[in-house]
PDB file of C-alpha atoms in Angstrom:
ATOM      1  CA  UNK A   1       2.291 -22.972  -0.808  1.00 41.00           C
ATOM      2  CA  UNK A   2      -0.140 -22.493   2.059  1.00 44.00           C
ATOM      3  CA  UNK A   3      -2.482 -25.910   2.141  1.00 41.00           C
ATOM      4  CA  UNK A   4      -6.322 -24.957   3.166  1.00 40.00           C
ATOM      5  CA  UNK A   5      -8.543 -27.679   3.535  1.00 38.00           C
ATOM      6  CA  UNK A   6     -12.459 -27.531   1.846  1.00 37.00           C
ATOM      7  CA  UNK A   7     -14.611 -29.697   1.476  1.00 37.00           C
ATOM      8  CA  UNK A   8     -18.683 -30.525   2.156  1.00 35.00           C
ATOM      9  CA  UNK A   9     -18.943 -30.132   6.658  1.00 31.00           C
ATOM     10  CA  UNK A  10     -20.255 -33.615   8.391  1.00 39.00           C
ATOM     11  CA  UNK A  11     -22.024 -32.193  11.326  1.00 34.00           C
ATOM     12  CA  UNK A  12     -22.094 -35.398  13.440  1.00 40.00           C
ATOM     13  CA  UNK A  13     -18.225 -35.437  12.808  1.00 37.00           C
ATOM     14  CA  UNK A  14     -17.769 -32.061  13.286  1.00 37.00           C
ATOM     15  CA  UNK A  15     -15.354 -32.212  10.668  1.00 37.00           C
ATOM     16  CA  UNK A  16     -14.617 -31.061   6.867  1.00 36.00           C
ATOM     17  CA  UNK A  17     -15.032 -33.928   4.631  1.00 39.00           C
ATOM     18  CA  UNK A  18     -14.274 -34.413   0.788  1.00 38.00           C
ATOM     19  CA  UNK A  19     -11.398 -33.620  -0.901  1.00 38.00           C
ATOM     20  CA  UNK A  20      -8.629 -30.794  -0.118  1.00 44.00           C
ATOM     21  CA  UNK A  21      -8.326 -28.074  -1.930  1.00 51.00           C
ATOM     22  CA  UNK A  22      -4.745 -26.620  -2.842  1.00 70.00           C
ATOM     23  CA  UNK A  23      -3.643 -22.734  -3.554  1.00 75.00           C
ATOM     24  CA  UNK A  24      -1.408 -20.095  -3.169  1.00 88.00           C
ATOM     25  CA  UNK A  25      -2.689 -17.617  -0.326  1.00 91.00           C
ATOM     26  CA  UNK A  26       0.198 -15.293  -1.598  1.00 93.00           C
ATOM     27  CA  UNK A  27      -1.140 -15.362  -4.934  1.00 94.00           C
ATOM     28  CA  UNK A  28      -4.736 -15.151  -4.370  1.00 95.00           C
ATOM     29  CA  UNK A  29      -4.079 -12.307  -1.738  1.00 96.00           C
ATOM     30  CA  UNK A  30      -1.901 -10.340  -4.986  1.00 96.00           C
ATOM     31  CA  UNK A  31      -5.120 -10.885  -7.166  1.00 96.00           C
ATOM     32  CA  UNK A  32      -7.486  -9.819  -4.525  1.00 96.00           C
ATOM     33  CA  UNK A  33      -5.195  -7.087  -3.806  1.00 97.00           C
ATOM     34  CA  UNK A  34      -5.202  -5.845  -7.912  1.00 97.00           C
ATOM     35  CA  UNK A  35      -9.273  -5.952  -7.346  1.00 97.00           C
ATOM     36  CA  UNK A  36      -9.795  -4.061  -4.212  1.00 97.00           C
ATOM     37  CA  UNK A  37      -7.110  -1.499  -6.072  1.00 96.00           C
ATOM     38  CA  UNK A  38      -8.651  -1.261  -9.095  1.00 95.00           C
ATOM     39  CA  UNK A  39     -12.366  -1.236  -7.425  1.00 95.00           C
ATOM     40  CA  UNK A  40     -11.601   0.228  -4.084  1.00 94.00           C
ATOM     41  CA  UNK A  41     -13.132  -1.396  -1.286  1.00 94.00           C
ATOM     42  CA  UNK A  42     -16.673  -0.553  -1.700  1.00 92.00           C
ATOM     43  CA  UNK A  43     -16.587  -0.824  -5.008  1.00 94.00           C
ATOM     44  CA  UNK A  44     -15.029  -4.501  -5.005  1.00 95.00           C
ATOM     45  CA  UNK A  45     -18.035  -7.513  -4.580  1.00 95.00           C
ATOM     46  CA  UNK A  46     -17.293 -10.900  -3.644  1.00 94.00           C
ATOM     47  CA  UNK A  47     -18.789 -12.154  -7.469  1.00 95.00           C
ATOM     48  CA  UNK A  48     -15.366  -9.854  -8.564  1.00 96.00           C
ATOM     49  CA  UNK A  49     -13.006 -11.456  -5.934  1.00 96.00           C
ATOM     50  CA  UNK A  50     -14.601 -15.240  -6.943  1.00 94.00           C
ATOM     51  CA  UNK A  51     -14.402 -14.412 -10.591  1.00 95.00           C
ATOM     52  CA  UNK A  52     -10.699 -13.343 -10.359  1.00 95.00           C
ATOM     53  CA  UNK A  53      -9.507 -15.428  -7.825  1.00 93.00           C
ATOM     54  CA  UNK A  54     -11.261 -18.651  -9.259  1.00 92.00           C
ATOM     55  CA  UNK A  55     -12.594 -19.804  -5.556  1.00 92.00           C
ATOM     56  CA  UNK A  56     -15.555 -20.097  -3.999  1.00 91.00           C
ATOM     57  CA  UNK A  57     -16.911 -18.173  -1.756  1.00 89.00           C
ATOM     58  CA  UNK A  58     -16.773 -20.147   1.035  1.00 90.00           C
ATOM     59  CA  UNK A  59     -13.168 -21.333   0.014  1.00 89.00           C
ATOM     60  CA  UNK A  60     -12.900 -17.422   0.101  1.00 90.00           C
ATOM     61  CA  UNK A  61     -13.660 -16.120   2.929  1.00 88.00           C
ATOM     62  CA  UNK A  62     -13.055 -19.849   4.902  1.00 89.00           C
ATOM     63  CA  UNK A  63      -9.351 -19.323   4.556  1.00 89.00           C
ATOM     64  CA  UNK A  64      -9.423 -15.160   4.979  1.00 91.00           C
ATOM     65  CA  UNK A  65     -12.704 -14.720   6.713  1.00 89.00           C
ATOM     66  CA  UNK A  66     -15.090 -11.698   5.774  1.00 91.00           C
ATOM     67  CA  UNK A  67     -14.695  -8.668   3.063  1.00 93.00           C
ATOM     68  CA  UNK A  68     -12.713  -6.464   5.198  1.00 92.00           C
ATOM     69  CA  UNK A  69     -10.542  -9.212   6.660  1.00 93.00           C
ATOM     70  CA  UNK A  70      -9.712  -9.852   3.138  1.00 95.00           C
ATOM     71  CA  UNK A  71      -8.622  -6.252   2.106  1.00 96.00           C
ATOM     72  CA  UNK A  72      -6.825  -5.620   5.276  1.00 96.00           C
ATOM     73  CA  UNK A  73      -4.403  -9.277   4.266  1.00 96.00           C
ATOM     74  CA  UNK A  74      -4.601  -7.873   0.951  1.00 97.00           C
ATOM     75  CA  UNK A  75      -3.436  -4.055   1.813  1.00 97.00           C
ATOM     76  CA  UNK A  76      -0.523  -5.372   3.745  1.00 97.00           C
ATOM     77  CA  UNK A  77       0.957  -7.406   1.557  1.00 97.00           C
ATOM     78  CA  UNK A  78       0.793  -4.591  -1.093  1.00 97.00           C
ATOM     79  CA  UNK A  79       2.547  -2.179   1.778  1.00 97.00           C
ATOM     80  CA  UNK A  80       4.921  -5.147   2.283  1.00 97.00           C
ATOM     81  CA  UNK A  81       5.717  -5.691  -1.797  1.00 96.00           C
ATOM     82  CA  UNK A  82       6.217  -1.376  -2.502  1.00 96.00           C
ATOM     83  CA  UNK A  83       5.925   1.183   0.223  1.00 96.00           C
ATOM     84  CA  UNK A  84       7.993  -1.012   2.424  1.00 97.00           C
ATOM     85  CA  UNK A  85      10.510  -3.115  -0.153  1.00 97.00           C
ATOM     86  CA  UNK A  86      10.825   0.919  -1.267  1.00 98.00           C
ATOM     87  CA  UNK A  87      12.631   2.210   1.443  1.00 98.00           C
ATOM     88  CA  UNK A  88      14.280  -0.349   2.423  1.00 98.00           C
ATOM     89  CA  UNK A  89      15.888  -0.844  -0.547  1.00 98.00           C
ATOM     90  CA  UNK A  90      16.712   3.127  -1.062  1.00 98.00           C
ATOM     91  CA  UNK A  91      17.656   3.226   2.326  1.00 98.00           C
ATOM     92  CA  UNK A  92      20.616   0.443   1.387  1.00 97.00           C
ATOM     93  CA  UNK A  93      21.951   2.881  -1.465  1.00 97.00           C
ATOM     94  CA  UNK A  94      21.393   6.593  -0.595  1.00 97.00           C
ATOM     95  CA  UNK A  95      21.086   8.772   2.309  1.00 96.00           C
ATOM     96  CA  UNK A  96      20.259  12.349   2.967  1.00 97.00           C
ATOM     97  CA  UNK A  97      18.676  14.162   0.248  1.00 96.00           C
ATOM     98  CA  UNK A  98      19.429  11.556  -2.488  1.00 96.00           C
ATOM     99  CA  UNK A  99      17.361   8.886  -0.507  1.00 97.00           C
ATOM    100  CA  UNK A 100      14.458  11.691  -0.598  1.00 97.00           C
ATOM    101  CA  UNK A 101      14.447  12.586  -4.197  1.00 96.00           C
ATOM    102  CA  UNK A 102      15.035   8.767  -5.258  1.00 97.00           C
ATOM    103  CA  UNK A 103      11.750   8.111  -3.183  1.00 98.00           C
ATOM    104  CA  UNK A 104      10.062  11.225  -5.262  1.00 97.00           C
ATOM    105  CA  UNK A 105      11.528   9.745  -8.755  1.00 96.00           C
ATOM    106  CA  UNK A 106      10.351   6.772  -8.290  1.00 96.00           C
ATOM    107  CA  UNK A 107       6.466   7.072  -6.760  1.00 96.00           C
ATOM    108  CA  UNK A 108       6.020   9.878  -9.574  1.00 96.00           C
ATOM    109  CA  UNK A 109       7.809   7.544 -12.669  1.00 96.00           C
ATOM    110  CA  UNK A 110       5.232   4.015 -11.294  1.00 95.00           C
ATOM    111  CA  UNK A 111       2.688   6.383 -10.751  1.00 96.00           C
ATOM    112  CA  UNK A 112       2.658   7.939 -14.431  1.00 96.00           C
ATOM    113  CA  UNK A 113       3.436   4.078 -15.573  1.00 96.00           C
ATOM    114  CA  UNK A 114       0.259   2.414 -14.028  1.00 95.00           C
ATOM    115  CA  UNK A 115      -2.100   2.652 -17.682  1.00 94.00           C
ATOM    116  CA  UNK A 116      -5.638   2.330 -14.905  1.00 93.00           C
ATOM    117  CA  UNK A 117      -4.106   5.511 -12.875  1.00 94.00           C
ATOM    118  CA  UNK A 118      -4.674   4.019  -9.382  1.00 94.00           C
ATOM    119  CA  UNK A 119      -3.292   5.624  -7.344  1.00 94.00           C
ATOM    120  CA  UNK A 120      -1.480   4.305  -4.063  1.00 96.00           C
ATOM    121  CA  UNK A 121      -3.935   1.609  -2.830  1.00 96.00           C
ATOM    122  CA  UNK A 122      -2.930   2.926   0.680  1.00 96.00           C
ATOM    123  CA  UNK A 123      -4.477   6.716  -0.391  1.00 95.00           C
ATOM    124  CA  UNK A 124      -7.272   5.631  -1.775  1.00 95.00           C
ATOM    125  CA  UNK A 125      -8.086   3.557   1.487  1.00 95.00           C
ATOM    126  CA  UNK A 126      -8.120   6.908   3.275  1.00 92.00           C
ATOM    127  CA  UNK A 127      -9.773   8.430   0.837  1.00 90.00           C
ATOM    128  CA  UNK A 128     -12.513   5.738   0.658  1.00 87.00           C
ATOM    129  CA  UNK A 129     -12.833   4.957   3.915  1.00 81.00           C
ATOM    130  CA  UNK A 130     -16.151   5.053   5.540  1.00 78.00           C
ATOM    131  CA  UNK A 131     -16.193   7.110   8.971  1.00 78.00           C
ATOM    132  CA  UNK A 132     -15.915   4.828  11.894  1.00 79.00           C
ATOM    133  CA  UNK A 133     -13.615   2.055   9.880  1.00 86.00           C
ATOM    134  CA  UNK A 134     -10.988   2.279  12.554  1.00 90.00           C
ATOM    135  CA  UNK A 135      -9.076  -0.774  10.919  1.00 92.00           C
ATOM    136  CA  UNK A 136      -8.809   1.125   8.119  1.00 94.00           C
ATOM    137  CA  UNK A 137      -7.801   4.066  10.231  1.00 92.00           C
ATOM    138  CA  UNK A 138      -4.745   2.563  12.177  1.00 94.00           C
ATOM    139  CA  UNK A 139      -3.622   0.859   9.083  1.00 95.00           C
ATOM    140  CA  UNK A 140      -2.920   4.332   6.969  1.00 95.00           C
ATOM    141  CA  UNK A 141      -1.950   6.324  10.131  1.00 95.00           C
ATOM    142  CA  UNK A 142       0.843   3.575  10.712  1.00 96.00           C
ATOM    143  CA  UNK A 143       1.994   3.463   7.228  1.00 97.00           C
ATOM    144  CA  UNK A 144       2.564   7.174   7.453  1.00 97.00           C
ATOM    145  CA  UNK A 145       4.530   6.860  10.181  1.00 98.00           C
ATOM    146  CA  UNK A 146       6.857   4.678   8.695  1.00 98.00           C
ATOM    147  CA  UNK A 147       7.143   7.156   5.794  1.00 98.00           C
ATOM    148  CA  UNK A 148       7.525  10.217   7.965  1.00 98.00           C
ATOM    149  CA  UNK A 149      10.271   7.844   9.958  1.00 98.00           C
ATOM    150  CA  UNK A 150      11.962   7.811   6.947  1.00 98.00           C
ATOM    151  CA  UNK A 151      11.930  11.291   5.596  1.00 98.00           C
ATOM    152  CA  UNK A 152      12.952  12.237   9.450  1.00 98.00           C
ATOM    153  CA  UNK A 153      16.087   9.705   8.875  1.00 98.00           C
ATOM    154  CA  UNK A 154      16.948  10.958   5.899  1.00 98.00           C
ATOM    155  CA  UNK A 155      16.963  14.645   6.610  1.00 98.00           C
ATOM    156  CA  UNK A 156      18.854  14.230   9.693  1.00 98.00           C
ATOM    157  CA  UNK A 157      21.191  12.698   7.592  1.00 97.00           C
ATOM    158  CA  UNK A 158      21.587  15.164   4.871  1.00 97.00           C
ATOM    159  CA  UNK A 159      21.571  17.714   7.731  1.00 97.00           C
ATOM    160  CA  UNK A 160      24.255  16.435   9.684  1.00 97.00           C
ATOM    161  CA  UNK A 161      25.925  16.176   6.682  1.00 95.00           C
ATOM    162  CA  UNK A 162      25.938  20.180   5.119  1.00 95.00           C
ATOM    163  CA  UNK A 163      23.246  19.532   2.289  1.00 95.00           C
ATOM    164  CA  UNK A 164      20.108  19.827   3.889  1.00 96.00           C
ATOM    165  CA  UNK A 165      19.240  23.395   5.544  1.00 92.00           C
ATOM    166  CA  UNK A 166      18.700  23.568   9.188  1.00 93.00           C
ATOM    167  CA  UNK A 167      16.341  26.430   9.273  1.00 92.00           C
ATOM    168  CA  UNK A 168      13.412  23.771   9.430  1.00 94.00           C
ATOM    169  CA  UNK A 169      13.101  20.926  12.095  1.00 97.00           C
ATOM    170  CA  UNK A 170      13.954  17.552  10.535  1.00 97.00           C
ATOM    171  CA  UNK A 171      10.756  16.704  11.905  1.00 98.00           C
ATOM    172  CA  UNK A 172       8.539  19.427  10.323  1.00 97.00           C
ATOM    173  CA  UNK A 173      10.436  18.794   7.042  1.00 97.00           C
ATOM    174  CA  UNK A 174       9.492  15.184   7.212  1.00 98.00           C
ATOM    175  CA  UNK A 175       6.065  15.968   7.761  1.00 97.00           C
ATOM    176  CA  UNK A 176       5.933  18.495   4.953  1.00 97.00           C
ATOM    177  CA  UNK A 177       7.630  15.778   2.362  1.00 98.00           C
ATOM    178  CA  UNK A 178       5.052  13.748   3.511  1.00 98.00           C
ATOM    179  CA  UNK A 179       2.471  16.250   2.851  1.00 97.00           C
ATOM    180  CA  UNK A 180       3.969  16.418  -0.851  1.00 97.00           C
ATOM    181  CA  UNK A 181       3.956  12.039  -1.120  1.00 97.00           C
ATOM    182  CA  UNK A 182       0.328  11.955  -0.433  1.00 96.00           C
ATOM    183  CA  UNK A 183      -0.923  15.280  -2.643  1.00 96.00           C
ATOM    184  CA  UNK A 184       1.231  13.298  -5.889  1.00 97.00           C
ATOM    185  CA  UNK A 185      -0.379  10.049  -5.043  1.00 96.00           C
ATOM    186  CA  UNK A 186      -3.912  12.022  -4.644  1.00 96.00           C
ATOM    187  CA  UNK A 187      -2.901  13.785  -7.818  1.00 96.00           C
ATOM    188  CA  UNK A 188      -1.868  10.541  -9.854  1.00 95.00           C
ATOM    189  CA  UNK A 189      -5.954   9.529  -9.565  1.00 94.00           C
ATOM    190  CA  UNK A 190      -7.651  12.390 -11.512  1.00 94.00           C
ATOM    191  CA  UNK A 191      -4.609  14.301 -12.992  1.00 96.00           C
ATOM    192  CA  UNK A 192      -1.966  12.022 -13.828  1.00 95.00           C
ATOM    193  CA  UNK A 193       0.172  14.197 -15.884  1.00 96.00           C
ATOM    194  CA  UNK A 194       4.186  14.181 -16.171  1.00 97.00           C
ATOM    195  CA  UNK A 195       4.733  17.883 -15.750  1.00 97.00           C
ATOM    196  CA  UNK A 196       2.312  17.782 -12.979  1.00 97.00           C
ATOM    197  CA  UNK A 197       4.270  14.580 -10.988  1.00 97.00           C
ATOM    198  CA  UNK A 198       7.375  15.325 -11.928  1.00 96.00           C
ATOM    199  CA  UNK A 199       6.917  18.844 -10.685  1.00 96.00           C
ATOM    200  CA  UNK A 200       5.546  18.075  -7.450  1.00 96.00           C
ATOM    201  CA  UNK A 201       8.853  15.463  -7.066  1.00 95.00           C
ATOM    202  CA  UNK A 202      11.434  18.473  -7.797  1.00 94.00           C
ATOM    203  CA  UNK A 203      10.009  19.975  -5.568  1.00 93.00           C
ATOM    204  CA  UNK A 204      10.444  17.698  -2.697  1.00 93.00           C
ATOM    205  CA  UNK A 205      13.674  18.283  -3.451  1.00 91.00           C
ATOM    206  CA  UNK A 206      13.958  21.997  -2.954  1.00 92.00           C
ATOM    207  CA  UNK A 207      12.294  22.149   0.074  1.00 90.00           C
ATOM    208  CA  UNK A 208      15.001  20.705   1.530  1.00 90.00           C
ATOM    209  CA  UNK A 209      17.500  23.588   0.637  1.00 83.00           C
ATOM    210  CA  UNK A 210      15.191  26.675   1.033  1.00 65.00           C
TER     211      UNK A 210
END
């Protein structure tokens, strides 16, 4: 547990006085996170983030500073708890084209399971996005890196291996699979159906033999 100190400020002691105040920054940055996903980040005011993470705003945005610093802590922890615990963990128990259509599987089945249809909250920040919100920006742009990296390592794989075709660059495979991630995770927003998600993640998988 992170300890954050709040209290009434003494300006001729320059100091915080009165007593601490005790919390969880993991926790309140999952509830913020659940907000800003639900809401989006326009959408999201600081009465919601108050109301559902039970601080103040100045114990708020004290400890995390303003709105956007907020989301930003908030976005990367929810990169860190699924896109990132994803392939990490797939990577540990599948390679080539099984790594791929586990990936697929997977976003489409938590993607049909999520009852508010969200979406990935890493989509809908570029979708939402205001122009000029670089942070926002470098954020998504990095995080598809990391998911092109992997597609790239995982049709190298399969291609080294017989069972993916070489007639396509790993590299503009990977970038066409990625293509396919982000159009189901658009898709789960406004049209979450099965056949629809499913479809979209079988064929992620023939791509990669065609």
């Amino acid at each position: 547990m992170r300890h954050i100190h709040y209290g009434a400020f003494d300006p001729k002691q320059g100091v915080a006085m009165g007593r601490p105040r005790e919390f969880d920054e993991q926790d309140v940055l999952a509830t913020a996170g659940e907000i800003f996903w639900a809401k989006g980040y326009e959408g999201t005011s600081t009465r919601d983030l108050t109301a559902g993470t039970g601080l103040t705003h100045s114990s708020l945005y004290g400890a995390f500073g303003d709105k956007r610093g907020l989301y930003l802590k908030a976005l990367d922890q929810y990169l860190d708890r699924t896109l990132r615990e994803r392939i990490a963990r797939i990577e540990r128990s599948h390679t080539g084209a099984a790594a791929i259509g586990a990936f697929f599987d997977e976003m489409a089945a938590r993607s049909l399971a999520d009852p508010l249809h969200r979406g990935c909250m890493m989509v809908n920040t570029a979708i939402d996005a205001a122009p000029g919100e670089a942070e926002f920006q470098r954020v998504v742009a990095d995080e598809t890196q990391l998911i092109e990296a992997f597609f790239r390592r995982a049709v190298e794989a399969g291609q080294a291996s017989g069972e993916i075709a070489r007639r396509q660059s790993a590299t503009d495979l990977s970038r066409h699979l990625l293509s396919v991630l982000l159009g189901l995770r658009v898709l789960a927003r406004v049209r979450p159906d099965a056949d629809l998600l499913n479809g979209l993640a079988r064929s992620a998988r023939a791509i990669l033999t065609t």
